[in-house]
Amino acid sequence: MADQFTNVISGLSADQYWQTLAESGWVAEIPEQQRAQLEADVRAAFARDPRYAWTALAVVEIDSESLYDIGTDELSYQAHLATLAESSDGLFHPVNIREQLLGDDVQISFEHDGRSYSFQTTFVEDTFDEGLLAVINRALADSGTAKRVLLLPAIDQILRFVFVSEPTFQRAVALHVLPPPRYALEQKLESGSVFD
């Protein structure tokens, strides 16, 4: 799959890449006032390396090894949850966000549109548990929005998040404007470096 993605991307111009991204439905899901900046960012990333133009689609980037505290510190689940909310264009608006240690576990809870949500995982300092996304997406689904917070393929330890519908995300993968989920890992295994 990685080779197919790379072959398709290497045959596209920046204009063709942007047009194909639009055909996937991605651009239509971005607020109109943000589209010009997104296009500029995508074109700049494409000019640097077409294989990684998709990294410009991220609305949030989090270091997956950035959990060292509980609570309001910027290196906590609570802070990451707030960052995702700030970047969701108002779709995800949790209130009463709480984070507490329960023995070796950490519990993150919040309210969204009058409903309570909770996520509990073993607190491993320095490791973001992606299971929190399922809880966020349940809150988004319960609120009636089609968009979800989805992960782009990871490069090194950086997690890149987008807010689009799952069908649009899958169309972007099928049209080869997004790589397959394990693309970055496959690239690293083949070359020894993601950015060869």
Short mmCIF file of C-alpha atoms in Angstrom, two decimals:
data_model
loop_
_atom_site.label_atom_id
_atom_site.label_comp_id
_atom_site.label_asym_id
_atom_site.label_seq_id
_atom_site.Cartn_x
_atom_site.Cartn_y
_atom_site.Cartn_z
CA MET A 1 0.00 0.00 0.00
CA ALA A 2 2.82 2.43 0.84
CA ASP A 3 4.43 1.86 -2.55
CA GLN A 4 1.12 2.48 -4.32
CA PHE A 5 0.61 5.72 -2.39
CA THR A 6 4.17 6.87 -3.16
CA ASN A 7 3.77 6.01 -6.86
CA VAL A 8 0.50 7.96 -7.14
CA ILE A 9 1.84 10.98 -5.24
CA SER A 10 5.03 11.14 -7.28
CA GLY A 11 2.92 11.50 -10.44
CA LEU A 12 0.85 14.44 -9.16
CA SER A 13 1.43 18.16 -9.32
CA ALA A 14 0.47 20.37 -6.38
CA ASP A 15 -2.62 21.48 -8.33
CA GLN A 16 -3.67 17.87 -8.95
CA TYR A 17 -3.09 16.98 -5.30
CA TRP A 18 -5.28 19.88 -4.12
CA GLN A 19 -7.98 19.03 -6.67
CA THR A 20 -8.00 15.37 -5.60
CA LEU A 21 -8.20 16.43 -1.96
CA ALA A 22 -11.23 18.55 -2.89
CA GLU A 23 -12.76 15.58 -4.76
CA SER A 24 -12.48 13.50 -1.59
CA GLY A 25 -14.80 15.97 0.13
CA TRP A 26 -12.10 17.15 2.53
CA VAL A 27 -12.06 20.80 1.51
CA ALA A 28 -15.85 21.05 1.75
CA GLU A 29 -15.66 19.91 5.38
CA ILE A 30 -13.23 22.68 6.32
CA PRO A 31 -14.79 25.99 7.44
CA GLU A 32 -14.75 28.36 4.47
CA GLN A 33 -12.68 31.01 6.27
CA GLN A 34 -9.89 28.42 6.81
CA ARG A 35 -9.67 27.01 3.28
CA ALA A 36 -7.21 29.53 1.79
CA GLN A 37 -4.76 28.97 4.64
CA LEU A 38 -5.17 25.21 4.38
CA GLU A 39 -4.46 25.35 0.65
CA ALA A 40 -1.34 27.46 1.23
CA ASP A 41 -0.13 25.06 3.93
CA VAL A 42 -0.79 21.99 1.78
CA ARG A 43 0.99 23.51 -1.23
CA ALA A 44 4.00 24.47 0.92
CA ALA A 45 4.19 20.94 2.36
CA PHE A 46 3.82 19.47 -1.14
CA ALA A 47 6.71 21.63 -2.36
CA ARG A 48 8.92 20.32 0.48
CA ASP A 49 8.07 16.65 -0.15
CA PRO A 50 4.88 15.47 -1.90
CA ARG A 51 4.87 12.23 0.13
CA TYR A 52 4.21 14.27 3.27
CA ALA A 53 1.85 16.98 1.97
CA TRP A 54 -0.90 15.35 4.05
CA THR A 55 0.83 16.41 7.28
CA ALA A 56 -0.43 19.95 6.60
CA LEU A 57 -4.00 18.72 7.09
CA ALA A 58 -3.49 18.31 10.84
CA VAL A 59 -5.37 20.76 13.06
CA VAL A 60 -3.55 19.57 16.19
CA GLU A 61 -0.15 18.01 16.69
CA ILE A 62 0.69 16.36 20.00
CA ASP A 63 3.90 14.71 21.06
CA SER A 64 2.76 11.20 22.01
CA GLU A 65 5.44 11.18 24.69
CA SER A 66 4.24 14.32 26.43
CA LEU A 67 2.31 13.19 29.49
CA TYR A 68 4.10 13.99 32.70
CA ASP A 69 1.41 15.44 34.92
CA ILE A 70 -2.21 15.22 35.98
CA GLY A 71 -4.57 18.17 35.83
CA THR A 72 -4.21 21.53 34.18
CA ASP A 73 -0.49 21.32 33.37
CA GLU A 74 0.19 21.56 29.62
CA LEU A 75 1.61 18.03 29.72
CA SER A 76 -1.59 16.34 30.86
CA TYR A 77 -4.55 14.58 29.24
CA GLN A 78 -6.73 17.45 30.42
CA ALA A 79 -4.59 19.96 28.53
CA HIS A 80 -4.54 17.80 25.39
CA LEU A 81 -8.33 17.44 25.58
CA ALA A 82 -8.67 21.22 25.81
CA THR A 83 -6.33 21.65 22.81
CA LEU A 84 -8.45 19.28 20.73
CA ALA A 85 -11.57 21.21 21.75
CA GLU A 86 -10.01 24.55 20.78
CA SER A 87 -9.18 23.19 17.33
CA SER A 88 -12.58 21.64 16.60
CA ASP A 89 -14.33 24.80 15.37
CA GLY A 90 -16.83 24.47 18.20
CA LEU A 91 -17.86 20.89 17.40
CA PHE A 92 -16.22 19.43 20.49
CA HIS A 93 -16.89 21.57 23.54
CA PRO A 94 -16.30 19.60 26.73
CA VAL A 95 -16.97 21.21 30.09
CA ASN A 96 -16.11 20.15 33.62
CA ILE A 97 -13.00 18.36 32.41
CA ARG A 98 -11.47 16.41 35.27
CA GLU A 99 -8.43 14.22 35.51
CA GLN A 100 -7.52 12.15 38.54
CA LEU A 101 -5.24 9.33 39.55
CA LEU A 102 -6.93 6.13 40.69
CA GLY A 103 -4.09 3.94 41.88
CA ASP A 104 -2.00 3.22 38.78
CA ASP A 105 -4.76 4.50 36.49
CA VAL A 106 -5.73 7.93 35.33
CA GLN A 107 -9.38 8.79 34.75
CA ILE A 108 -10.36 11.60 32.41
CA SER A 109 -13.97 12.73 32.52
CA PHE A 110 -15.93 15.53 30.93
CA GLU A 111 -19.42 16.60 29.99
CA HIS A 112 -20.51 17.32 26.44
CA ASP A 113 -23.98 18.55 25.50
CA GLY A 114 -25.33 17.52 28.90
CA ARG A 115 -23.92 13.99 28.84
CA SER A 116 -21.08 12.61 30.93
CA TYR A 117 -18.11 10.78 29.42
CA SER A 118 -15.22 9.04 31.06
CA PHE A 119 -12.02 7.30 30.02
CA GLN A 120 -9.71 5.32 32.26
CA THR A 121 -6.31 3.91 31.40
CA THR A 122 -3.12 2.90 33.12
CA PHE A 123 -1.11 6.06 33.65
CA VAL A 124 2.13 5.49 31.83
CA GLU A 125 4.11 8.68 32.12
CA ASP A 126 5.20 9.88 28.72
CA THR A 127 2.60 7.92 26.68
CA PHE A 128 -0.67 9.23 25.18
CA ASP A 129 -3.37 6.53 25.10
CA GLU A 130 -5.24 6.86 21.79
CA GLY A 131 -8.24 5.15 23.38
CA LEU A 132 -9.33 8.61 24.53
CA LEU A 133 -10.30 9.32 20.90
CA ALA A 134 -13.08 6.71 21.05
CA VAL A 135 -14.65 8.59 23.96
CA ILE A 136 -14.31 11.95 22.20
CA ASN A 137 -15.84 10.47 19.04
CA ARG A 138 -18.73 8.99 21.01
CA ALA A 139 -19.42 12.49 22.37
CA LEU A 140 -19.28 13.91 18.84
CA ALA A 141 -21.63 11.20 17.53
CA ASP A 142 -24.04 11.73 20.43
CA SER A 143 -24.14 15.45 19.59
CA GLY A 144 -25.20 14.66 16.02
CA THR A 145 -22.13 15.78 14.09
CA ALA A 146 -20.68 13.60 11.34
CA LYS A 147 -17.14 14.77 11.99
CA ARG A 148 -14.75 12.81 14.17
CA VAL A 149 -11.32 13.43 15.58
CA LEU A 150 -9.12 11.08 13.56
CA LEU A 151 -5.43 10.31 13.58
CA LEU A 152 -3.24 10.74 10.55
CA PRO A 153 -0.42 8.18 10.24
CA ALA A 154 2.15 8.81 12.97
CA ILE A 155 5.61 10.02 12.09
CA ASP A 156 8.07 9.33 14.87
CA GLN A 157 6.26 10.24 18.09
CA ILE A 158 4.10 13.07 16.72
CA LEU A 159 0.35 12.46 16.64
CA ARG A 160 -1.52 14.54 14.07
CA PHE A 161 -5.26 14.96 14.45
CA VAL A 162 -7.91 16.05 11.96
CA PHE A 163 -11.63 16.80 12.31
CA VAL A 164 -13.43 15.29 9.31
CA SER A 165 -16.05 12.62 8.74
CA GLU A 166 -14.87 9.03 8.52
CA PRO A 167 -16.23 8.58 4.96
CA THR A 168 -14.26 11.62 3.79
CA PHE A 169 -11.12 10.34 5.51
CA GLN A 170 -11.54 6.94 3.82
CA ARG A 171 -12.14 8.58 0.40
CA ALA A 172 -8.93 10.58 0.86
CA VAL A 173 -7.04 7.32 1.55
CA ALA A 174 -8.70 5.61 -1.45
CA LEU A 175 -7.78 8.55 -3.71
CA HIS A 176 -4.20 8.46 -2.40
CA VAL A 177 -4.11 11.98 -0.99
CA LEU A 178 -3.70 10.39 2.43
CA PRO A 179 -1.38 7.45 2.93
CA PRO A 180 -2.54 4.12 4.29
CA PRO A 181 -2.56 3.99 8.12
CA ARG A 182 0.81 2.25 8.48
CA TYR A 183 2.56 4.32 5.80
CA ALA A 184 5.06 6.14 7.99
CA LEU A 185 6.05 2.94 9.77
CA GLU A 186 6.52 1.12 6.45
CA GLN A 187 8.63 4.00 5.12
CA LYS A 188 10.80 3.93 8.22
CA LEU A 189 11.28 0.17 8.03
CA GLU A 190 12.22 0.36 4.34
CA SER A 191 14.65 3.27 4.55
CA GLY A 192 15.65 3.57 8.19
CA SER A 193 14.17 7.06 8.29
CA VAL A 194 10.76 8.51 7.62
CA PHE A 195 12.30 11.59 6.02
CA ASP A 196 14.86 9.93 3.75
#
